[in-house]
Amino acid sequence: MADLAIDPRMELNPPLVQGGMNYADVTEKISTIVEGRPPKQWYIAMGIAVPLALLLFACLGYLVATGIGVWGNNSPVGWGWDITNFVWWIGIGHAGTLISAILFLFRQKWRTSINRAAEAMTLFAVACAAIYPLFHTGRPWRAAYWLFPLPNEFLHMWQNFRSPLMWDVFAVSTYGTVSALFWFVGLIPDLATLRDRATTPLRKKIYGLLSLGWRGSATQWRHYELAYLLLAGLSTPLVLSVHSIVSFDFATSLLPGWHTTIFPPYFVAGAVFSGFAMVVTLMTLARWIYGLENLITMKHLENMCKVMLATGMIVGFAYGTEFFIAWYSANQYERFIFLNRAFGPYAWAYWSMIACNVIAPQFFWFKRFRTSVPAMFILSIFINIGMWFERFVIIATSLHRDFLPSSWGYFRPTWVDIGTYAGTFGLFLTLFLLFLRFLPSIAISEVKGVLHQQVSAAHGGSH
Amino acid sequence: MLEALLSRLGLPGYEPEAARQKIYGVIGDFDTPEDLLRAIRTARAAGYTRMEAYSPFPIHGVDEALGAPRSPLGKIVIVFALIGLSAAVLLQWWTGAVDYRLIIAGKPLFAFEPSVPIMFELAVLLSAFATVLGMFHLNRIPTYYHAFFNYSKHAGASNDRFLLAIEAGDPKFRADEVKLFLESCGSRHTEIVEA
């Protein structure tokens, strides 16, 4: 490994695995996180996450017991925080799939240290998102019959498949399922590593069952690698379709502010933008808690900052395009809705969105900010806030002043709205912390593959 | 208990003790992927044909060295993709235009365009399940037992060791000879492994 340091290429392209680690070190470093007792920070984080998750269940219980009137949704704003939060959480998930699938197809080796945690984040974000469509029905135990075409005794009818809301049900449930499959397939070889290292009978049993008898034979790897490639190939159009279809919920309506063809690409870019922000927030924390600087290197973090800069610019461009088209359409309702967005009663939300989504990522033009962990942590939080405001602005400002001024209104969230949203963070964090505690948070076998290429390249190999 | 029951059924991997071969093969243990590849090539040159390599990550070139065929998984998946696609068309057409005809906003009862999203989603969903379950089937997992785990240092294959097994099914297989052969290839720990 010593010759890595003098290789001039490494100046431009620093190694993805640092600190002179070998294969056994990689196994050791990642496995001990799961095998040892968690550090104090983990308990502190759990201490915050679990009460918040309990708050979520309390709010949902209250909602089911009382009715969805406990939310602030009312005429004219019939879609409030529920769908805002749904779209926001779904968007968060997109970075995980982008990292695991699209960057895999583009052979971006730097994805290997962060893909596992980002995929886990996807799953937990989709779980948080799914709460909203499930509970907005008011009777979640019957929701399956309303959402899916299941034969039953009491509806005597089928879903309306011409509605984008049905497309959304299929898109989100497929997305959640495929992400879970992809994630589990990636985990199998690493679970086998944990099984082989297990010392207690319980661990041996659990990791033994979960790893399905994986042996790492050449035959198994051959089918496995093709399966992984196929899943990446399937997930790539899938992830692009999910937020496109989410945007159809709005775009296929006739409401000014929603009825626009720019929505699918604009939503997908926004989803990737917010998703990467969330990955940076979580990875800088995980890296700090567990000391993973040699595996999640500054190069990984800097690349993610560049993705945020690029997608942030796309989102900013989309905001500008919306205003241009509103003016160019010469449609007075369309013009009104956009002027109302920027200068009406929700101007505070609109300008918060612009500050967080358009101005904040501009700092990433400078290497100083791209390579500073505190700076990217703070900026990533701003971006998460900004992307929440984006969804809120699109939903609330388009609804609150409709064609009849006598029915104009102003949306105010209730304490249940706020409690539920805060609670989803609790659920998300709890699940993520449990994941860090019990499953390998970095793809062990993939990191070793990258390390192998790095070592062969250093020895003048042909890679 | 369970194992005894499964073995009575004679499921693959659970055959009665008598039906099992006594020896799985000989396994050798190598330091690097390059050493493993060299050993595979030497073994092939020496006339061995039934071999299996074990490694903590997929190694570029092992399949070629072993002369393994391409994985047929892609063909399985395309079939299920088409099933998903057709199922989505049938579902939307039958529920909307046959079983429960309801005119909404003057739209046709069934049309191709609004059916595309669900056609796409179901094709992807079924393909993903076919990929994972197909891979499981081809890899014969989940499995409760495999002779490979009788090798005392099998845990190395999920850590930092690169193993080569020459299996008992090989026409040239003679346990003692194979053991000496693998040692001559540079194996650090060679063992005759029971089935």
Coordinates of C-alpha atoms in Angstrom, one line a residue, chain A residues 22-25 27-28 149 156-164 166-167 170-175 177-178 181-182 184-185 188-189 192-197 205 209 211-228 230-231 234-235 237-238 241-242 245 248 444-446 448-449 452 456 463, chain B residues 31-34 51-60 62-63 66 68-74 77 91-92 94-96 99-100 102-104 107-110 113-115 117-118 120-125 127-129 131-132 135-136 138-146 148-149 154-160 162:
Chain A
N22 CA -6.6 -4.8 4.3
Y23 CA -9.5 -7.2 3.8
A24 CA -9.5 -8.5 7.4
D25 CA -9.4 -4.9 8.7
T27 CA -14.3 -7.1 8.1
E28 CA -13.1 -6.2 11.5
P149 CA -57.8 -4.2 -6.0
H156 CA -68.9 -4.0 -4.4
M157 CA -66.7 -1.9 -6.8
W158 CA -63.2 -1.6 -8.1
Q159 CA -60.6 1.2 -7.9
N160 CA -60.5 3.9 -10.5
F161 CA -57.3 3.1 -12.4
R162 CA -57.7 6.2 -14.4
S163 CA -56.8 8.2 -11.4
P164 CA -53.1 9.2 -10.7
M166 CA -54.0 4.7 -8.0
W167 CA -50.8 4.9 -10.0
F170 CA -48.7 1.0 -7.2
A171 CA -45.6 3.1 -7.7
V172 CA -44.9 3.6 -4.0
S173 CA -45.6 0.1 -3.0
T174 CA -43.5 -1.3 -5.8
Y175 CA -40.8 1.1 -4.9
T177 CA -40.9 -3.7 -2.1
V178 CA -38.1 -3.5 -4.7
L181 CA -35.4 -6.8 -2.0
F182 CA -32.4 -5.0 -3.4
F184 CA -31.7 -7.7 1.4
V185 CA -29.8 -9.2 -1.6
I188 CA -26.7 -11.6 2.2
P189 CA -22.9 -12.0 1.8
A192 CA -22.7 -14.6 6.1
T193 CA -19.6 -12.7 7.4
L194 CA -21.4 -11.9 10.6
R195 CA -22.6 -15.5 10.9
D196 CA -19.1 -16.8 10.5
R197 CA -17.8 -14.4 13.2
K205 CA -28.8 -18.7 14.8
L209 CA -31.0 -17.9 9.2
S211 CA -27.7 -15.3 5.5
L212 CA -29.6 -18.3 4.0
G213 CA -26.6 -20.6 3.9
W214 CA -24.6 -18.3 1.7
R215 CA -21.1 -19.7 0.9
G216 CA -19.5 -17.2 -1.4
S217 CA -18.8 -19.8 -4.0
A218 CA -17.9 -18.7 -7.5
T219 CA -21.2 -20.2 -8.8
Q220 CA -23.2 -18.2 -6.2
W221 CA -21.3 -15.0 -7.0
R222 CA -22.0 -15.4 -10.7
H223 CA -25.8 -15.6 -10.3
Y224 CA -25.6 -13.0 -7.5
E225 CA -23.7 -10.5 -9.5
L226 CA -26.2 -10.8 -12.4
A227 CA -29.1 -10.5 -10.0
Y228 CA -27.6 -7.4 -8.5
L230 CA -30.6 -6.7 -12.9
L231 CA -32.0 -5.2 -9.7
L234 CA -34.9 -2.4 -12.7
S235 CA -34.5 0.2 -9.9
P237 CA -36.3 3.5 -14.2
L238 CA -38.3 2.7 -11.1
S241 CA -40.9 6.7 -12.2
V242 CA -41.8 7.1 -8.5
I245 CA -46.0 9.5 -10.7
F248 CA -48.8 13.3 -11.6
I444 CA -18.3 -5.4 3.5
S445 CA -18.0 -7.5 0.4
E446 CA -18.3 -4.5 -2.0
K448 CA -13.4 -5.5 -0.4
G449 CA -14.0 -5.6 -4.1
H452 CA -8.9 -5.4 -4.5
S456 CA -4.1 -4.4 -8.2
H463 CA -7.7 -2.3 -14.2
Chain B
D31 CA -3.8 -15.7 0.4
T32 CA -4.8 -13.5 -2.5
P33 CA -7.3 -13.6 -5.4
E34 CA -4.3 -13.8 -7.7
M51 CA -14.0 -27.3 -9.0
E52 CA -15.5 -24.5 -6.9
A53 CA -13.9 -21.4 -5.7
Y54 CA -15.0 -19.6 -2.5
S55 CA -14.2 -15.9 -1.9
P56 CA -15.4 -13.0 0.3
F57 CA -16.2 -10.9 -2.9
P58 CA -16.7 -11.8 -6.5
I59 CA -13.3 -12.0 -8.3
H60 CA -13.0 -10.8 -11.9
V62 CA -12.8 -16.7 -11.8
D63 CA -15.7 -17.7 -14.0
L66 CA -13.4 -22.2 -14.0
A68 CA -18.4 -21.6 -15.9
P69 CA -21.4 -20.9 -18.2
R70 CA -23.2 -17.6 -18.2
S71 CA -26.0 -17.2 -15.6
P72 CA -29.5 -17.8 -17.2
L73 CA -31.1 -15.4 -14.8
G74 CA -31.9 -12.8 -17.4
V77 CA -36.6 -12.3 -15.5
L91 CA -56.4 -6.0 -14.3
Q92 CA -57.2 -2.5 -15.5
W94 CA -61.3 -6.1 -16.6
T95 CA -62.0 -4.0 -13.5
G96 CA -62.7 -0.8 -15.4
D99 CA -66.7 -5.9 -14.2
Y100 CA -67.4 -2.4 -12.9
L102 CA -68.3 3.6 -14.3
I103 CA -67.9 6.7 -16.5
I104 CA -65.7 9.2 -14.7
K107 CA -63.0 9.3 -19.9
P108 CA -63.0 6.0 -21.8
L109 CA -63.6 2.9 -19.7
F110 CA -60.2 1.5 -20.7
E113 CA -52.3 5.8 -22.0
P114 CA -53.5 6.0 -18.4
S115 CA -52.7 2.3 -18.0
P117 CA -47.9 3.6 -15.1
I118 CA -49.4 0.5 -13.6
F120 CA -44.7 -0.4 -15.8
E121 CA -44.9 -0.8 -12.0
L122 CA -46.2 -4.4 -12.2
A123 CA -43.6 -5.4 -14.8
V124 CA -40.9 -4.1 -12.5
L125 CA -42.4 -5.7 -9.4
S127 CA -39.2 -8.8 -12.5
A128 CA -37.7 -7.9 -9.1
F129 CA -39.3 -10.9 -7.4
T131 CA -34.6 -11.8 -10.0
V132 CA -34.3 -12.5 -6.3
M135 CA -31.1 -16.1 -8.0
F136 CA -32.1 -18.0 -4.8
L138 CA -30.0 -21.0 -9.1
N139 CA -27.9 -20.7 -6.0
R140 CA -29.9 -23.3 -4.0
I141 CA -30.5 -21.0 -1.1
P142 CA -31.9 -20.9 1.5
T143 CA -30.2 -24.1 2.4
Y144 CA -29.7 -25.5 5.9
Y145 CA -26.7 -27.7 5.1
H146 CA -23.8 -27.7 2.8
F148 CA -18.5 -26.8 2.4
F149 CA -19.2 -25.8 6.1
H154 CA -14.6 -22.0 6.0
A155 CA -15.1 -18.7 7.8
G156 CA -12.1 -17.4 5.9
A157 CA -14.2 -17.3 2.7
S158 CA -16.3 -14.5 4.2
N159 CA -13.3 -12.6 5.5
D160 CA -10.0 -12.5 3.8
F162 CA -9.6 -17.4 -1.0

